[in-house]
Coordinates of C-alpha atoms in Angstrom, one line a residue:
X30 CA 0.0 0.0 0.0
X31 CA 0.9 3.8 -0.5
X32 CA 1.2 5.6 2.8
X33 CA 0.3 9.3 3.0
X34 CA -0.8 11.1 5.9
X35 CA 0.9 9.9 9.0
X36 CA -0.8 9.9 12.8
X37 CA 1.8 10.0 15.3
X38 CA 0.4 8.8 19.5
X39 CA 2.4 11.1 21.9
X40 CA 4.2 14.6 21.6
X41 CA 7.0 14.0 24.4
X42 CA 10.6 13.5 23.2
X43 CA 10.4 10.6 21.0
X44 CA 6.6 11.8 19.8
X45 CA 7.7 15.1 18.5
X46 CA 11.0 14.1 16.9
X47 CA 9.5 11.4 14.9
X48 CA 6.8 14.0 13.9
X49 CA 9.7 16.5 12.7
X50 CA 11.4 13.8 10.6
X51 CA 8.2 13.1 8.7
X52 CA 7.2 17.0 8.4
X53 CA 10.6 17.8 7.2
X54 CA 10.5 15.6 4.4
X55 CA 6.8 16.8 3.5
X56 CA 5.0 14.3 5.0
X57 CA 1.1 15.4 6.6
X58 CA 1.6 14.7 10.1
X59 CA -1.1 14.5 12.6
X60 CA 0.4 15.1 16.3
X61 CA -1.7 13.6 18.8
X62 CA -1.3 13.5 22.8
X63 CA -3.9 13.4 25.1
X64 CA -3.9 17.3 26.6
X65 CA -3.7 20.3 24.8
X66 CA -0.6 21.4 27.2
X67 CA 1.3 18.1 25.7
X68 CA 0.9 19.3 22.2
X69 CA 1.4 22.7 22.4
X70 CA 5.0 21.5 24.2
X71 CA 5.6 19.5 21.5
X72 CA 5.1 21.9 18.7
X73 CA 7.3 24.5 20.5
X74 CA 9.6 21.4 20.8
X75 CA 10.1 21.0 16.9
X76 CA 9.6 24.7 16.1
X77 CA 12.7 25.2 18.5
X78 CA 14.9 22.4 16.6
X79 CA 13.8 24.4 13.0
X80 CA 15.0 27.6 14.8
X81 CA 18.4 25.7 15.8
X82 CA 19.2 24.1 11.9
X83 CA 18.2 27.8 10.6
X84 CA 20.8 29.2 12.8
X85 CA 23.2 26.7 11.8
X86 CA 22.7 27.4 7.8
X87 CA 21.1 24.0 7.6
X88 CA 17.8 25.1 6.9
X89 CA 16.0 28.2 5.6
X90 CA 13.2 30.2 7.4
X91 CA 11.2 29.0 4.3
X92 CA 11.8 25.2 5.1
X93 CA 10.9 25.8 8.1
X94 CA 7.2 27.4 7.8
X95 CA 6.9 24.5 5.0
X96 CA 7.7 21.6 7.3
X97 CA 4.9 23.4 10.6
X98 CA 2.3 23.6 7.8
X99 CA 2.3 19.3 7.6
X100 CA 1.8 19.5 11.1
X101 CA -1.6 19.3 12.5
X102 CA -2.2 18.5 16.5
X103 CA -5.1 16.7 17.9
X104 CA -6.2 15.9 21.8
X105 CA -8.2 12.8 20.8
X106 CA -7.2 9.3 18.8
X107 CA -10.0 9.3 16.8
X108 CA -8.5 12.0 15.0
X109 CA -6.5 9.7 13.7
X110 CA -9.4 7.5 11.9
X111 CA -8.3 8.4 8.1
X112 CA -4.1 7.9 8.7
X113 CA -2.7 5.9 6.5
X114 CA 0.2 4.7 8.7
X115 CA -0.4 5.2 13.0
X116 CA 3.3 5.5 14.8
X117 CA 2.7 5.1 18.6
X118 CA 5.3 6.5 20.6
X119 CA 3.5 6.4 24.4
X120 CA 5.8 5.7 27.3
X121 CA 7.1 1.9 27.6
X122 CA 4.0 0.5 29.2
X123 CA 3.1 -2.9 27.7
X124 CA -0.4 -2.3 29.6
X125 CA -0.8 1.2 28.0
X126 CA -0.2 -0.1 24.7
X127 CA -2.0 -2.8 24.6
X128 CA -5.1 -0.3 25.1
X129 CA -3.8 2.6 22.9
X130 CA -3.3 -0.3 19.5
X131 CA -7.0 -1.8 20.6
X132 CA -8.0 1.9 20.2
X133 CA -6.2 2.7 16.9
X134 CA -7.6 -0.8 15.5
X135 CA -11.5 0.1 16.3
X136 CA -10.8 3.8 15.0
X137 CA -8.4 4.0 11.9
X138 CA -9.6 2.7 8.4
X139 CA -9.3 -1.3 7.5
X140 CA -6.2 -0.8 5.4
X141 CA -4.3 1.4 7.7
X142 CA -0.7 0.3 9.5
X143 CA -0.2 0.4 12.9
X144 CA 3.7 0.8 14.2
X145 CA 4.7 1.2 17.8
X146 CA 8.2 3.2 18.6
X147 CA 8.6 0.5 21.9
X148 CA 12.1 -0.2 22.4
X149 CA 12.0 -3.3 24.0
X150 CA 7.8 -4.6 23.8
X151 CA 6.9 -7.8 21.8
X152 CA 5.9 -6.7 18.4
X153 CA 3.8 -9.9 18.1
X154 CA 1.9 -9.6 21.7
X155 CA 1.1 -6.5 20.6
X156 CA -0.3 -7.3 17.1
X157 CA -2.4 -10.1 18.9
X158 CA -4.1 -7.8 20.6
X159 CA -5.8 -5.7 17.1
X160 CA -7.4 -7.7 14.6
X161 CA -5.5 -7.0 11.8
X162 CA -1.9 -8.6 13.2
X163 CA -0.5 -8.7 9.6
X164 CA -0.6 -4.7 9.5
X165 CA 1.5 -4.1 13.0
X166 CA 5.3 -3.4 13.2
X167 CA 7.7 -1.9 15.2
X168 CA 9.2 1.0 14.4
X169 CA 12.2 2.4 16.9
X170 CA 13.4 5.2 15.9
X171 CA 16.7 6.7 18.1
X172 CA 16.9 9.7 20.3
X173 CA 17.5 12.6 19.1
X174 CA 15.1 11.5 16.2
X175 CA 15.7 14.1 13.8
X176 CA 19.6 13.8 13.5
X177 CA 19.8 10.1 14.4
X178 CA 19.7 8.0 10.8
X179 CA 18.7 3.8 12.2
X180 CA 15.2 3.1 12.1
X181 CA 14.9 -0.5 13.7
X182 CA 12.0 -2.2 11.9
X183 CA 10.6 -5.2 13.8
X184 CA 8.3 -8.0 12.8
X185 CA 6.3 -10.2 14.6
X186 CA 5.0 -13.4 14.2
X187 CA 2.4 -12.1 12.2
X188 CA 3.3 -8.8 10.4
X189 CA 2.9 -9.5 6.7
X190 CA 5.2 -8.8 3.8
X191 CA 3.3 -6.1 2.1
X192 CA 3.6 -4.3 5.4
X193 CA 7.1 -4.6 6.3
X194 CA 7.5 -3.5 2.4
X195 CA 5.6 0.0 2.9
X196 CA 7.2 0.5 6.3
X197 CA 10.7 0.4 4.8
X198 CA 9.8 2.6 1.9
X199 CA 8.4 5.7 4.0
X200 CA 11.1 4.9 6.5
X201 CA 13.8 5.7 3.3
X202 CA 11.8 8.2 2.1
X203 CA 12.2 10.4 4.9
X204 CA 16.3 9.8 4.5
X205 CA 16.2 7.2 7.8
X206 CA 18.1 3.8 7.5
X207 CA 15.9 1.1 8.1
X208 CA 17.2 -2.6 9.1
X209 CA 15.3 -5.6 9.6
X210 CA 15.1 -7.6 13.0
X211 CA 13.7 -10.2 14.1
X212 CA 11.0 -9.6 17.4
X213 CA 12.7 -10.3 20.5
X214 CA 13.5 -8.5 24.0
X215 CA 15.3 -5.6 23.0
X216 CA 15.7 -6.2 19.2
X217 CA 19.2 -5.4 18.4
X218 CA 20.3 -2.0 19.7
X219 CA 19.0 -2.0 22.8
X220 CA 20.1 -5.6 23.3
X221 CA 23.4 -4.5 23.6
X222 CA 23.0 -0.7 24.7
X223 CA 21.5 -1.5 27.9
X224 CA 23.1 -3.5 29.4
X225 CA 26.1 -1.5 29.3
X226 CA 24.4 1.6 30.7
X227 CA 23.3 -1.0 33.5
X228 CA 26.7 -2.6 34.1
X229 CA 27.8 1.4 34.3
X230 CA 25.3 1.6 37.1
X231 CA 26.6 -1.0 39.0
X232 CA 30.1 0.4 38.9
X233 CA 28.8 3.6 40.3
X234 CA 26.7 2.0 42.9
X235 CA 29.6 -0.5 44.0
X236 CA 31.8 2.8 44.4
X237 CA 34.6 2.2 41.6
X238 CA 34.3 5.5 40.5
X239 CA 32.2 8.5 40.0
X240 CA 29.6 9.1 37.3
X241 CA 31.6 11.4 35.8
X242 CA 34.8 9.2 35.8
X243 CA 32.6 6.6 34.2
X244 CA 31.7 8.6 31.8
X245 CA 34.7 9.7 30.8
X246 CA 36.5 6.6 31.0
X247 CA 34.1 5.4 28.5
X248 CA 34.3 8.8 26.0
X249 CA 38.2 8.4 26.1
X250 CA 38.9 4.5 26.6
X251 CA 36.2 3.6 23.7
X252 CA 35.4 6.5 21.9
X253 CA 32.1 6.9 23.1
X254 CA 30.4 10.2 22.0
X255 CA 28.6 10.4 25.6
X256 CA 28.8 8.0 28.9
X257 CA 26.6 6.1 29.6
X258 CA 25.4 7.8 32.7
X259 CA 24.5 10.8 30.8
X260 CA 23.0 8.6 28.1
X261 CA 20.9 7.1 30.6
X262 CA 19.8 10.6 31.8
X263 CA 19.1 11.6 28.3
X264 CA 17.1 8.5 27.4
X265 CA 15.4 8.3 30.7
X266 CA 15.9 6.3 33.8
X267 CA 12.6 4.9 33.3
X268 CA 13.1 4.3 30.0
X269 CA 16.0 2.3 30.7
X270 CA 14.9 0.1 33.9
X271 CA 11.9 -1.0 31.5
X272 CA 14.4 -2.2 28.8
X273 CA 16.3 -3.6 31.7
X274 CA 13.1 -5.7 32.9
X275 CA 11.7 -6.9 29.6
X276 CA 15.0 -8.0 29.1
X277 CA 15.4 -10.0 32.3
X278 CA 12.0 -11.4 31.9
X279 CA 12.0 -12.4 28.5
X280 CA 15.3 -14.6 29.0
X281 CA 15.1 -15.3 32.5
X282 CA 18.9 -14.3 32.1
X283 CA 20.4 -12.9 35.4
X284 CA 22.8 -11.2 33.4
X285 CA 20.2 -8.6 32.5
X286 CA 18.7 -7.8 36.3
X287 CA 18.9 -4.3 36.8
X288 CA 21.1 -2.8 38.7
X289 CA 19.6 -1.4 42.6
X290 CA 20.7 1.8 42.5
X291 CA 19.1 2.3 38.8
X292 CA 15.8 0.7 40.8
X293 CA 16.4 3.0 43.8
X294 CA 16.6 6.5 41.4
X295 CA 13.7 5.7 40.2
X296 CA 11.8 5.3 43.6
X297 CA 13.5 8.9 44.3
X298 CA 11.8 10.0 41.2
X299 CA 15.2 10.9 39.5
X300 CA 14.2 10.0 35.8
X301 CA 17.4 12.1 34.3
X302 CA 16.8 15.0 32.1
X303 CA 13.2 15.4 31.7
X304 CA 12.8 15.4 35.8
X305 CA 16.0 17.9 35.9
X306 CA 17.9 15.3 38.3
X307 CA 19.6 11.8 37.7
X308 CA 22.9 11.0 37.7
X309 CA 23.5 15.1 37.4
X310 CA 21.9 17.7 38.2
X311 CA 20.0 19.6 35.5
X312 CA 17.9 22.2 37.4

């Protein structure tokens, strides 16, 4: 099938980046969270990122009012009803899900795809849960969306060929660089990525160093761009302890329990940047 208009579910971090990539490249996007305070954020959010590739010669004023006109913003899901393509991007909630693709399968048209940004979430526990499994795929993009270029593309047990086709095609189409994995806990990136930010949380909870010689020893012994403290700030410490879990659980492999102290932030309520404290302080 040919996918135009686009319905994105969520205007927090990933939500609005994955709606700038698709505006950019002049593709009708329909924003949708559920408050009018959550949109409004989010369109500020991407109008803010124009204003920064303007300033950096990357983009013209032009481009810019071209790419806020494919954006339209909505407070309900059945908004959404005439998308041709539905990109959830809600918080990493299997639960919340669950209910947001049931929604999206009563409300959008027959034909329509529905995609989930989840970075760790069964693909195929999710499709089970519509009734049109062969049209549901993940879709993880990577934060920050708009410069990042991988677009993991996951399919279930059930997602159909015709459907991973399409996917792949808007994917390019908007310059991203789609690769194909199989549906398991994590996929590929994350499978890897994780971990590592966890096994950094252990150092720093067992004392070997602080989180800012962690950091650096991994920016200057390996060449990271950031540490992975910071990463784990940026992405979210929520974000990251439910990778950590659906890991865990999926392969009952103790190698993947999460580390305390990353359990014990999050009881504090330090989530990393969005809450202005994790492992630094952002207020």
């Amino acid at each position: 099938m040919s996918i135009g208009k686009i319905g994105v579910v969520g205007a927090g971090t990933m939500g609005n980046g994955i709606t700038q990539a698709f505006a950019v490249a002049g593709r009708e996007v329909v924003m949708m969270d559920v408050g009018e305070a959550q949109v409004q954020r989010g369109l500020a959010t991407i109008s803010a990122s124009l204003d920064r590739l303007i300033k950096k010669d990357k983009m013209s004023a032009q481009q810019k009012d071209a790419a806020m006109a494919c954006i339209t913003t909505v407070n309900s899901i059945d908004k959404l009803a005439d998308c041709d393509l539905v990109i959830e991007a809600a918080t990493e909630n299997v639960d919340l899900k669950l209910r947001i693709f049931a929604d999206l399968d009563r409300i959008v048209k027959p034909e329509a795809i529905l995609a989930s940004n989840t970075s760790s979430i069964s693909i195929t526990r999710l499709a089970a849960g519509t009734q049109r499994p062969g049209q549901v795929i993940g879709m993880h993009f990577f934060n920050p969306v708009p410069v990042m270029a991988l677009v993991e593309l996951i399919n279930g047990l059930q997602t159909s060929a015709a459907t991973y086709a399409a996917v792949e095609e808007v994917a390019k189409a908007v310059g991203k660089t789609p690769i194909k994995v199989k549906n398991s806990p994590g996929f590929v990136v994350n499978r890897m990525l994780c971990p590592m930010i966890n096994e950094a949380v252990f150092a720093l909870g067992e004392g070997l160093a602080t989180a800012a010689e962690i950091d650096e020893a991994m920016k200057l012994g390996c060449n990271h761009p950031i540490g992975p403290l910071a990463l784990c700030d940026l992405i979210g410490l929520d974000v990251e302890l439910a990778v950590m879990q659906v890991l865990y659980e999926g392969t009952k492999d103790p190698k993947y329990r999460p580390a305390p102290l990353l359990v014990e932030m999050l009881e504090a309520g330090y989530l990393g940047r969005k809450s202005g404290k994790g492992f630094y302080d952002y207020k």
